[in-house]
Short mmCIF file of N, CA and C in Angstrom, two decimals:
data_model
loop_
_atom_site.label_atom_id
_atom_site.label_comp_id
_atom_site.label_asym_id
_atom_site.label_seq_id
_atom_site.Cartn_x
_atom_site.Cartn_y
_atom_site.Cartn_z
N SER A 1113 0.84 -1.18 0.00
CA SER A 1113 0.00 0.00 0.00
C SER A 1113 0.89 1.24 0.00
N PRO A 1114 0.39 2.37 -0.52
CA PRO A 1114 1.19 3.59 -0.53
C PRO A 1114 1.56 4.06 0.89
N ALA A 1115 0.64 3.91 1.84
CA ALA A 1115 0.92 4.33 3.21
C ALA A 1115 2.06 3.49 3.80
N LEU A 1116 2.03 2.21 3.52
CA LEU A 1116 3.08 1.31 4.00
C LEU A 1116 4.42 1.69 3.38
N ALA A 1117 4.45 1.95 2.09
CA ALA A 1117 5.69 2.34 1.41
C ALA A 1117 6.25 3.63 1.99
N TYR A 1118 5.38 4.59 2.29
CA TYR A 1118 5.82 5.85 2.88
C TYR A 1118 6.43 5.63 4.26
N ARG A 1119 5.76 4.83 5.11
CA ARG A 1119 6.27 4.57 6.45
C ARG A 1119 7.60 3.84 6.39
N LEU A 1120 7.71 2.90 5.46
CA LEU A 1120 8.94 2.14 5.31
C LEU A 1120 10.10 3.05 4.90
N ALA A 1121 9.86 3.93 3.93
CA ALA A 1121 10.89 4.86 3.48
C ALA A 1121 11.31 5.80 4.60
N SER A 1122 10.34 6.27 5.38
CA SER A 1122 10.63 7.17 6.50
C SER A 1122 11.47 6.47 7.55
N ALA A 1123 11.12 5.22 7.86
CA ALA A 1123 11.86 4.45 8.87
C ALA A 1123 13.29 4.19 8.39
N ALA A 1124 13.45 3.85 7.12
CA ALA A 1124 14.78 3.56 6.58
C ALA A 1124 15.66 4.80 6.62
N ALA A 1125 15.09 5.95 6.36
CA ALA A 1125 15.87 7.19 6.35
C ALA A 1125 16.29 7.60 7.76
N ALA A 1126 15.43 7.31 8.74
CA ALA A 1126 15.68 7.78 10.10
C ALA A 1126 16.51 6.83 10.96
N GLU A 1127 16.58 5.58 10.60
CA GLU A 1127 17.20 4.58 11.46
C GLU A 1127 18.45 3.98 10.82
N GLY A 1128 19.20 3.21 11.60
CA GLY A 1128 20.38 2.53 11.12
C GLY A 1128 20.01 1.30 10.30
N ALA A 1129 21.01 0.63 9.77
CA ALA A 1129 20.80 -0.50 8.86
C ALA A 1129 20.06 -1.66 9.53
N GLN A 1130 20.44 -2.03 10.77
CA GLN A 1130 19.77 -3.16 11.43
C GLN A 1130 18.32 -2.83 11.76
N THR A 1131 18.08 -1.63 12.27
CA THR A 1131 16.71 -1.22 12.57
C THR A 1131 15.91 -1.15 11.29
N SER A 1132 16.52 -0.64 10.23
CA SER A 1132 15.84 -0.54 8.95
C SER A 1132 15.43 -1.93 8.44
N LEU A 1133 16.31 -2.91 8.55
CA LEU A 1133 15.99 -4.27 8.13
C LEU A 1133 14.85 -4.84 8.96
N ALA A 1134 14.92 -4.65 10.28
CA ALA A 1134 13.86 -5.15 11.16
C ALA A 1134 12.53 -4.49 10.81
N MET A 1135 12.54 -3.19 10.55
CA MET A 1135 11.31 -2.49 10.18
C MET A 1135 10.75 -3.00 8.86
N ARG A 1136 11.63 -3.24 7.89
CA ARG A 1136 11.16 -3.77 6.60
C ARG A 1136 10.52 -5.14 6.78
N LEU A 1137 11.15 -5.98 7.59
CA LEU A 1137 10.57 -7.31 7.84
C LEU A 1137 9.22 -7.20 8.54
N LEU A 1138 9.13 -6.33 9.53
CA LEU A 1138 7.88 -6.15 10.25
C LEU A 1138 6.78 -5.64 9.33
N TYR A 1139 7.08 -4.60 8.57
CA TYR A 1139 6.09 -4.05 7.65
C TYR A 1139 5.70 -5.07 6.58
N THR A 1140 6.66 -5.84 6.09
CA THR A 1140 6.35 -6.87 5.10
C THR A 1140 5.41 -7.91 5.69
N LEU A 1141 5.68 -8.33 6.91
CA LEU A 1141 4.82 -9.30 7.58
C LEU A 1141 3.41 -8.75 7.78
N VAL A 1142 3.31 -7.52 8.23
CA VAL A 1142 2.00 -6.91 8.43
C VAL A 1142 1.26 -6.78 7.09
N GLU A 1143 1.95 -6.33 6.05
CA GLU A 1143 1.29 -6.16 4.75
C GLU A 1143 0.87 -7.51 4.16
N ARG A 1144 1.70 -8.53 4.27
CA ARG A 1144 1.31 -9.85 3.76
C ARG A 1144 0.11 -10.39 4.53
N THR A 1145 0.07 -10.14 5.83
CA THR A 1145 -1.08 -10.56 6.63
C THR A 1145 -2.33 -9.81 6.19
N ARG A 1146 -2.20 -8.50 5.98
CA ARG A 1146 -3.34 -7.70 5.53
C ARG A 1146 -3.88 -8.22 4.20
N ARG A 1147 -2.99 -8.54 3.28
CA ARG A 1147 -3.42 -9.06 1.97
C ARG A 1147 -4.13 -10.41 2.12
N ARG A 1148 -3.67 -11.21 3.06
CA ARG A 1148 -4.31 -12.52 3.29
C ARG A 1148 -5.72 -12.34 3.85
N VAL A 1149 -5.89 -11.35 4.76
CA VAL A 1149 -7.23 -11.05 5.28
C VAL A 1149 -8.15 -10.63 4.14
N VAL A 1150 -7.64 -9.76 3.25
CA VAL A 1150 -8.43 -9.31 2.10
C VAL A 1150 -8.82 -10.51 1.24
N ALA A 1151 -7.89 -11.40 0.97
CA ALA A 1151 -8.16 -12.56 0.13
C ALA A 1151 -9.15 -13.52 0.79
N GLU A 1152 -9.02 -13.75 2.08
CA GLU A 1152 -9.87 -14.72 2.77
C GLU A 1152 -11.27 -14.19 3.07
N PHE A 1153 -11.36 -12.90 3.44
CA PHE A 1153 -12.63 -12.35 3.89
C PHE A 1153 -13.26 -11.39 2.91
N GLY A 1154 -12.52 -11.01 1.85
CA GLY A 1154 -13.08 -10.15 0.81
C GLY A 1154 -13.35 -8.72 1.25
N VAL A 1155 -12.61 -8.24 2.24
CA VAL A 1155 -12.79 -6.87 2.71
C VAL A 1155 -11.43 -6.19 2.83
N GLU A 1156 -11.40 -4.90 2.54
CA GLU A 1156 -10.18 -4.12 2.73
C GLU A 1156 -10.06 -3.77 4.20
N VAL A 1157 -8.90 -3.97 4.77
CA VAL A 1157 -8.67 -3.64 6.17
C VAL A 1157 -7.33 -2.93 6.31
N GLU A 1158 -7.19 -2.24 7.41
CA GLU A 1158 -5.92 -1.63 7.78
C GLU A 1158 -5.42 -2.37 9.01
N LEU A 1159 -4.21 -2.91 8.95
CA LEU A 1159 -3.58 -3.50 10.11
C LEU A 1159 -2.53 -2.53 10.60
N TYR A 1160 -2.37 -2.45 11.89
CA TYR A 1160 -1.49 -1.45 12.47
C TYR A 1160 -0.23 -2.10 13.02
N VAL A 1161 0.91 -1.59 12.60
CA VAL A 1161 2.19 -2.09 13.08
C VAL A 1161 2.28 -1.89 14.59
N SER A 1162 1.68 -0.82 15.10
CA SER A 1162 1.75 -0.54 16.54
C SER A 1162 1.08 -1.64 17.36
N ASP A 1163 0.19 -2.39 16.76
CA ASP A 1163 -0.49 -3.48 17.47
C ASP A 1163 0.21 -4.82 17.29
N ALA A 1164 1.22 -4.87 16.45
CA ALA A 1164 1.94 -6.12 16.20
C ALA A 1164 2.86 -6.42 17.38
N GLN A 1165 2.85 -7.67 17.82
CA GLN A 1165 3.69 -8.05 18.94
C GLN A 1165 4.03 -9.54 18.88
N VAL A 1166 5.14 -9.88 19.49
CA VAL A 1166 5.46 -11.28 19.71
C VAL A 1166 5.15 -11.57 21.16
N ALA A 1167 4.37 -12.61 21.39
CA ALA A 1167 4.01 -12.97 22.76
C ALA A 1167 4.60 -14.33 23.10
N ARG A 1168 5.15 -14.42 24.30
CA ARG A 1168 5.65 -15.70 24.80
C ARG A 1168 4.74 -16.11 25.96
N LEU A 1169 4.17 -17.29 25.84
CA LEU A 1169 3.35 -17.84 26.91
C LEU A 1169 4.10 -18.99 27.55
N GLN A 1170 4.14 -19.01 28.87
CA GLN A 1170 4.85 -20.04 29.62
C GLN A 1170 3.92 -20.59 30.71
N PRO A 1171 4.32 -21.70 31.33
CA PRO A 1171 3.51 -22.22 32.45
C PRO A 1171 3.37 -21.16 33.54
N VAL A 1172 2.22 -21.17 34.20
CA VAL A 1172 1.99 -20.22 35.29
C VAL A 1172 1.96 -20.95 36.62
N ASP A 1173 2.19 -20.22 37.66
CA ASP A 1173 2.09 -20.74 39.01
C ASP A 1173 0.59 -20.90 39.30
N GLU A 1174 0.09 -22.13 39.19
CA GLU A 1174 -1.35 -22.40 39.31
C GLU A 1174 -1.92 -21.93 40.65
N ALA A 1175 -1.23 -22.16 41.73
CA ALA A 1175 -1.73 -21.78 43.06
C ALA A 1175 -1.87 -20.26 43.15
N ALA A 1176 -0.88 -19.56 42.65
CA ALA A 1176 -0.93 -18.10 42.69
C ALA A 1176 -2.04 -17.57 41.78
N ALA A 1177 -2.17 -18.19 40.59
CA ALA A 1177 -3.22 -17.75 39.67
C ALA A 1177 -4.60 -17.99 40.27
N ALA A 1178 -4.80 -19.15 40.89
CA ALA A 1178 -6.10 -19.47 41.51
C ALA A 1178 -6.41 -18.53 42.66
N ALA A 1179 -5.38 -18.10 43.38
CA ALA A 1179 -5.58 -17.21 44.52
C ALA A 1179 -5.69 -15.74 44.09
N GLY A 1180 -5.49 -15.48 42.80
CA GLY A 1180 -5.58 -14.11 42.30
C GLY A 1180 -4.40 -13.25 42.68
N VAL A 1181 -3.27 -13.89 42.96
CA VAL A 1181 -2.07 -13.14 43.33
C VAL A 1181 -1.63 -12.28 42.15
N ALA A 1182 -1.32 -11.04 42.43
CA ALA A 1182 -0.88 -10.13 41.38
C ALA A 1182 0.40 -10.64 40.74
N ARG A 1183 0.48 -10.48 39.43
CA ARG A 1183 1.66 -10.93 38.72
C ARG A 1183 2.77 -9.92 38.87
N GLU A 1184 3.96 -10.42 39.05
CA GLU A 1184 5.11 -9.55 39.18
C GLU A 1184 6.16 -9.95 38.16
N LEU A 1185 6.90 -8.97 37.71
CA LEU A 1185 7.99 -9.22 36.77
C LEU A 1185 8.93 -10.25 37.35
N GLY A 1186 9.21 -11.29 36.57
CA GLY A 1186 10.12 -12.33 37.01
C GLY A 1186 9.45 -13.51 37.68
N ALA A 1187 8.15 -13.41 38.01
CA ALA A 1187 7.44 -14.55 38.60
C ALA A 1187 7.32 -15.64 37.55
N LEU A 1188 7.13 -16.89 37.98
CA LEU A 1188 7.04 -18.01 37.05
C LEU A 1188 6.00 -17.73 35.97
N GLY A 1189 6.45 -17.71 34.73
CA GLY A 1189 5.55 -17.50 33.61
C GLY A 1189 5.20 -16.05 33.35
N HIS A 1190 5.76 -15.14 34.12
CA HIS A 1190 5.42 -13.74 33.95
C HIS A 1190 6.71 -12.94 33.85
N ASP A 1191 7.03 -12.51 32.66
CA ASP A 1191 8.24 -11.75 32.42
C ASP A 1191 7.93 -10.69 31.38
N PRO A 1192 8.91 -9.96 30.86
CA PRO A 1192 8.59 -8.88 29.92
C PRO A 1192 7.83 -9.33 28.67
N TRP A 1193 7.88 -10.63 28.33
CA TRP A 1193 7.15 -11.13 27.17
C TRP A 1193 5.69 -11.43 27.52
N ASP A 1194 5.33 -11.43 28.78
CA ASP A 1194 4.00 -11.81 29.22
C ASP A 1194 2.95 -10.85 28.67
N VAL A 1195 1.89 -11.41 28.11
CA VAL A 1195 0.84 -10.60 27.48
C VAL A 1195 0.22 -9.63 28.47
N GLY A 1196 -0.14 -10.10 29.67
CA GLY A 1196 -0.77 -9.23 30.66
C GLY A 1196 0.12 -8.08 31.09
N LEU A 1197 1.42 -8.36 31.28
CA LEU A 1197 2.34 -7.29 31.65
C LEU A 1197 2.52 -6.31 30.50
N ALA A 1198 2.58 -6.83 29.27
CA ALA A 1198 2.74 -5.95 28.12
C ALA A 1198 1.54 -5.01 27.99
N ARG A 1199 0.35 -5.51 28.36
CA ARG A 1199 -0.86 -4.69 28.27
C ARG A 1199 -1.07 -3.88 29.53
N ALA A 1200 -0.24 -4.06 30.56
CA ALA A 1200 -0.36 -3.36 31.84
C ALA A 1200 -1.70 -3.64 32.51
N ASP A 1201 -2.16 -4.88 32.42
CA ASP A 1201 -3.39 -5.26 33.09
C ASP A 1201 -3.24 -6.68 33.62
N HIS A 1202 -4.32 -7.26 34.03
CA HIS A 1202 -4.29 -8.62 34.58
C HIS A 1202 -4.95 -9.61 33.64
N PHE A 1203 -4.77 -9.39 32.35
CA PHE A 1203 -5.31 -10.29 31.33
C PHE A 1203 -4.71 -11.68 31.50
N SER A 1204 -5.55 -12.69 31.42
CA SER A 1204 -5.08 -14.07 31.46
C SER A 1204 -5.48 -14.73 30.15
N TYR A 1205 -4.50 -15.16 29.39
CA TYR A 1205 -4.75 -15.68 28.06
C TYR A 1205 -5.65 -16.90 28.06
N TRP A 1206 -5.71 -17.64 29.17
CA TRP A 1206 -6.50 -18.87 29.21
C TRP A 1206 -7.98 -18.62 29.48
N ARG A 1207 -8.35 -17.39 29.79
CA ARG A 1207 -9.76 -17.08 30.00
C ARG A 1207 -10.39 -16.72 28.66
N PRO A 1208 -11.60 -17.23 28.38
CA PRO A 1208 -12.26 -16.88 27.11
C PRO A 1208 -12.40 -15.36 26.98
N HIS A 1209 -12.10 -14.87 25.79
CA HIS A 1209 -12.17 -13.43 25.55
C HIS A 1209 -12.47 -13.14 24.09
N ILE A 1210 -12.82 -11.89 23.82
CA ILE A 1210 -13.09 -11.39 22.47
C ILE A 1210 -12.12 -10.25 22.24
N ASP A 1211 -11.30 -10.34 21.20
CA ASP A 1211 -10.26 -9.35 20.97
C ASP A 1211 -10.81 -7.94 20.81
N GLN A 1212 -11.95 -7.80 20.14
CA GLN A 1212 -12.50 -6.48 19.88
C GLN A 1212 -12.99 -5.78 21.15
N ILE A 1213 -13.22 -6.54 22.21
CA ILE A 1213 -13.57 -5.93 23.49
C ILE A 1213 -12.36 -5.19 24.05
N SER A 1214 -11.17 -5.79 23.90
CA SER A 1214 -9.94 -5.16 24.39
C SER A 1214 -9.51 -3.99 23.52
N VAL A 1215 -9.60 -4.16 22.21
CA VAL A 1215 -9.18 -3.12 21.26
C VAL A 1215 -10.31 -2.95 20.24
N ARG A 1216 -11.10 -1.92 20.43
CA ARG A 1216 -12.31 -1.72 19.60
C ARG A 1216 -12.02 -1.60 18.11
N SER A 1217 -10.84 -1.12 17.74
CA SER A 1217 -10.53 -0.94 16.32
C SER A 1217 -10.22 -2.26 15.61
N TYR A 1218 -10.08 -3.35 16.35
CA TYR A 1218 -9.79 -4.64 15.71
C TYR A 1218 -11.02 -5.17 14.99
N ASP A 1219 -10.86 -5.44 13.70
CA ASP A 1219 -11.90 -6.13 12.94
C ASP A 1219 -11.52 -7.58 12.71
N PHE A 1220 -10.21 -7.81 12.57
CA PHE A 1220 -9.69 -9.16 12.36
C PHE A 1220 -8.47 -9.37 13.24
N SER A 1221 -8.28 -10.59 13.66
CA SER A 1221 -7.10 -10.95 14.45
C SER A 1221 -6.25 -11.91 13.62
N ALA A 1222 -4.95 -11.78 13.77
CA ALA A 1222 -4.02 -12.63 13.03
C ALA A 1222 -2.98 -13.16 14.00
N LEU A 1223 -2.70 -14.46 13.91
CA LEU A 1223 -1.65 -15.11 14.70
C LEU A 1223 -0.75 -15.89 13.77
N LEU A 1224 0.54 -15.66 13.89
CA LEU A 1224 1.52 -16.46 13.16
C LEU A 1224 2.31 -17.22 14.20
N TYR A 1225 2.18 -18.53 14.17
CA TYR A 1225 2.88 -19.36 15.15
C TYR A 1225 4.35 -19.47 14.79
N ILE A 1226 5.20 -19.31 15.80
CA ILE A 1226 6.65 -19.31 15.59
C ILE A 1226 7.27 -20.63 16.03
N CYS A 1227 6.60 -21.36 16.90
CA CYS A 1227 7.16 -22.62 17.36
C CYS A 1227 6.10 -23.72 17.29
N GLU A 1228 6.51 -24.92 17.61
CA GLU A 1228 5.73 -26.13 17.33
C GLU A 1228 5.11 -26.73 18.59
N PHE A 1229 3.79 -26.96 18.53
CA PHE A 1229 3.08 -27.65 19.60
C PHE A 1229 3.69 -29.03 19.79
N GLY A 1230 3.92 -29.43 21.04
CA GLY A 1230 4.47 -30.75 21.33
C GLY A 1230 5.99 -30.73 21.40
N ALA A 1231 6.65 -30.22 20.38
CA ALA A 1231 8.11 -30.21 20.37
C ALA A 1231 8.68 -29.09 21.24
N ASP A 1232 8.08 -27.90 21.18
CA ASP A 1232 8.62 -26.74 21.88
C ASP A 1232 7.87 -26.41 23.18
N PHE A 1233 6.63 -26.84 23.27
CA PHE A 1233 5.83 -26.53 24.46
C PHE A 1233 4.66 -27.50 24.55
N GLY A 1234 4.07 -27.59 25.75
CA GLY A 1234 2.88 -28.40 25.97
C GLY A 1234 1.73 -27.48 26.31
N GLY A 1235 0.49 -27.94 26.06
CA GLY A 1235 -0.68 -27.07 26.25
C GLY A 1235 -0.67 -26.02 25.16
N GLY A 1236 -1.27 -24.86 25.43
CA GLY A 1236 -1.17 -23.73 24.52
C GLY A 1236 -1.95 -23.83 23.23
N ARG A 1237 -2.89 -24.78 23.13
CA ARG A 1237 -3.71 -24.85 21.91
C ARG A 1237 -4.73 -23.71 21.94
N LEU A 1238 -5.06 -23.16 20.78
CA LEU A 1238 -6.08 -22.14 20.69
C LEU A 1238 -7.44 -22.82 20.59
N VAL A 1239 -8.39 -22.37 21.40
CA VAL A 1239 -9.74 -22.94 21.37
C VAL A 1239 -10.71 -21.83 20.98
N LEU A 1240 -11.37 -22.01 19.83
CA LEU A 1240 -12.41 -21.09 19.38
C LEU A 1240 -13.74 -21.67 19.85
N HIS A 1241 -14.45 -20.90 20.67
CA HIS A 1241 -15.69 -21.38 21.27
C HIS A 1241 -16.88 -21.00 20.38
N ASP A 1242 -17.43 -22.00 19.71
CA ASP A 1242 -18.61 -21.83 18.87
C ASP A 1242 -19.84 -22.13 19.71
N LYS A 1243 -21.01 -21.72 19.25
CA LYS A 1243 -22.24 -22.03 19.99
C LYS A 1243 -22.49 -23.52 20.06
N GLU A 1244 -22.16 -24.24 19.02
CA GLU A 1244 -22.44 -25.67 18.94
C GLU A 1244 -21.27 -26.55 19.40
N VAL A 1245 -20.05 -26.16 19.00
CA VAL A 1245 -18.89 -27.00 19.27
C VAL A 1245 -17.63 -26.13 19.35
N ASP A 1246 -16.67 -26.54 20.15
CA ASP A 1246 -15.39 -25.83 20.22
C ASP A 1246 -14.48 -26.35 19.10
N HIS A 1247 -13.70 -25.45 18.53
CA HIS A 1247 -12.73 -25.80 17.50
C HIS A 1247 -11.34 -25.57 18.09
N VAL A 1248 -10.47 -26.58 17.99
CA VAL A 1248 -9.13 -26.51 18.56
C VAL A 1248 -8.12 -26.37 17.44
N VAL A 1249 -7.22 -25.40 17.59
CA VAL A 1249 -6.16 -25.16 16.60
C VAL A 1249 -4.83 -25.52 17.25
N LEU A 1250 -4.11 -26.46 16.63
CA LEU A 1250 -2.77 -26.83 17.10
C LEU A 1250 -1.75 -25.87 16.51
N PRO A 1251 -1.00 -25.18 17.36
CA PRO A 1251 0.04 -24.28 16.84
C PRO A 1251 1.12 -25.06 16.09
N GLN A 1252 1.40 -24.64 14.89
CA GLN A 1252 2.48 -25.20 14.08
C GLN A 1252 3.31 -24.04 13.55
N ALA A 1253 4.61 -24.14 13.64
CA ALA A 1253 5.49 -23.08 13.17
C ALA A 1253 5.15 -22.73 11.72
N GLY A 1254 4.93 -21.45 11.47
CA GLY A 1254 4.61 -20.97 10.12
C GLY A 1254 3.12 -20.91 9.82
N ARG A 1255 2.28 -21.46 10.69
CA ARG A 1255 0.82 -21.42 10.45
C ARG A 1255 0.31 -20.02 10.76
N LEU A 1256 -0.43 -19.44 9.80
CA LEU A 1256 -1.07 -18.14 9.99
C LEU A 1256 -2.56 -18.39 10.20
N LEU A 1257 -3.06 -17.93 11.33
CA LEU A 1257 -4.47 -18.09 11.66
C LEU A 1257 -5.14 -16.72 11.63
N LEU A 1258 -6.21 -16.60 10.87
CA LEU A 1258 -6.97 -15.36 10.76
C LEU A 1258 -8.40 -15.61 11.22
N PHE A 1259 -8.97 -14.68 11.99
CA PHE A 1259 -10.37 -14.81 12.38
C PHE A 1259 -10.92 -13.43 12.72
N PRO A 1260 -12.25 -13.24 12.54
CA PRO A 1260 -12.86 -11.96 12.92
C PRO A 1260 -12.65 -11.71 14.41
N SER A 1261 -12.49 -10.45 14.79
CA SER A 1261 -12.19 -10.11 16.18
C SER A 1261 -13.43 -9.87 17.04
N GLY A 1262 -14.62 -9.93 16.42
CA GLY A 1262 -15.85 -9.58 17.13
C GLY A 1262 -16.45 -10.68 17.97
N ALA A 1263 -17.71 -10.46 18.36
CA ALA A 1263 -18.42 -11.32 19.32
C ALA A 1263 -18.53 -12.77 18.87
N ASP A 1264 -18.47 -13.03 17.58
CA ASP A 1264 -18.57 -14.41 17.09
C ASP A 1264 -17.27 -15.19 17.27
N SER A 1265 -16.24 -14.55 17.78
CA SER A 1265 -14.93 -15.21 17.91
C SER A 1265 -14.45 -15.26 19.36
N LEU A 1266 -15.31 -15.76 20.22
CA LEU A 1266 -14.90 -16.00 21.60
C LEU A 1266 -13.84 -17.10 21.57
N HIS A 1267 -12.71 -16.85 22.24
CA HIS A 1267 -11.62 -17.81 22.19
C HIS A 1267 -10.75 -17.72 23.43
N ALA A 1268 -9.90 -18.71 23.60
CA ALA A 1268 -8.93 -18.74 24.69
C ALA A 1268 -7.77 -19.62 24.25
N VAL A 1269 -6.68 -19.49 24.96
CA VAL A 1269 -5.54 -20.38 24.76
C VAL A 1269 -5.44 -21.26 25.99
N GLU A 1270 -5.34 -22.56 25.76
CA GLU A 1270 -5.15 -23.46 26.91
C GLU A 1270 -3.86 -23.07 27.62
N ARG A 1271 -3.84 -23.25 28.92
CA ARG A 1271 -2.63 -22.92 29.68
C ARG A 1271 -1.44 -23.72 29.16
N VAL A 1272 -0.34 -23.03 29.01
CA VAL A 1272 0.91 -23.69 28.62
C VAL A 1272 1.40 -24.48 29.82
N THR A 1273 1.74 -25.74 29.60
CA THR A 1273 2.14 -26.63 30.70
C THR A 1273 3.65 -26.83 30.78
N ARG A 1274 4.35 -26.60 29.68
CA ARG A 1274 5.81 -26.72 29.67
C ARG A 1274 6.36 -25.96 28.48
N GLY A 1275 7.60 -25.51 28.60
CA GLY A 1275 8.25 -24.80 27.50
C GLY A 1275 7.72 -23.39 27.32
N SER A 1276 7.97 -22.83 26.14
CA SER A 1276 7.54 -21.48 25.79
C SER A 1276 6.82 -21.52 24.45
N ARG A 1277 5.66 -20.88 24.39
CA ARG A 1277 4.87 -20.80 23.16
C ARG A 1277 5.00 -19.37 22.63
N PHE A 1278 5.61 -19.24 21.46
CA PHE A 1278 5.78 -17.93 20.81
C PHE A 1278 4.82 -17.82 19.65
N ALA A 1279 4.16 -16.66 19.55
CA ALA A 1279 3.32 -16.36 18.40
C ALA A 1279 3.40 -14.86 18.13
N TRP A 1280 3.34 -14.51 16.85
CA TRP A 1280 3.28 -13.12 16.44
C TRP A 1280 1.83 -12.80 16.18
N GLY A 1281 1.37 -11.70 16.67
CA GLY A 1281 -0.01 -11.32 16.45
C GLY A 1281 -0.15 -9.87 16.03
N CYS A 1282 -1.23 -9.61 15.31
CA CYS A 1282 -1.60 -8.23 14.99
C CYS A 1282 -3.07 -8.19 14.71
#
């Protein structure tokens, strides 16, 4: 898109070579994801680089989570990669949620899995809660998952039981 090309040129001019390469990769990933949403859903959308993030999910301290203990930096499963800490709230990925409730501008959600279910981590499957039946998605490295962000897409991630689950989202 012209807006993407402009932002990319601006970033390249203002930053060093490594930052410029990282920005080009990020923008390319966001633009390819946007084009895939257009192809799959038949609608033009704008995806925002500012919303793109890599999230690492790890096992949590079950007793602390059940007791509602506040998460602290460095606690088991809670570090700078933790989704709740990144959002500065007490979001728990394993609780059913709707992305558009958190970020009203989201029309579509995209997840690109970076690591492999079973080999790199246990648990961590995505569960899409339908009215009739739940649909389970096994994370596979390189799999891009797209879904509407609204009320019809209630979902959760099963708690990670071992290892680290990395996914890129926007």
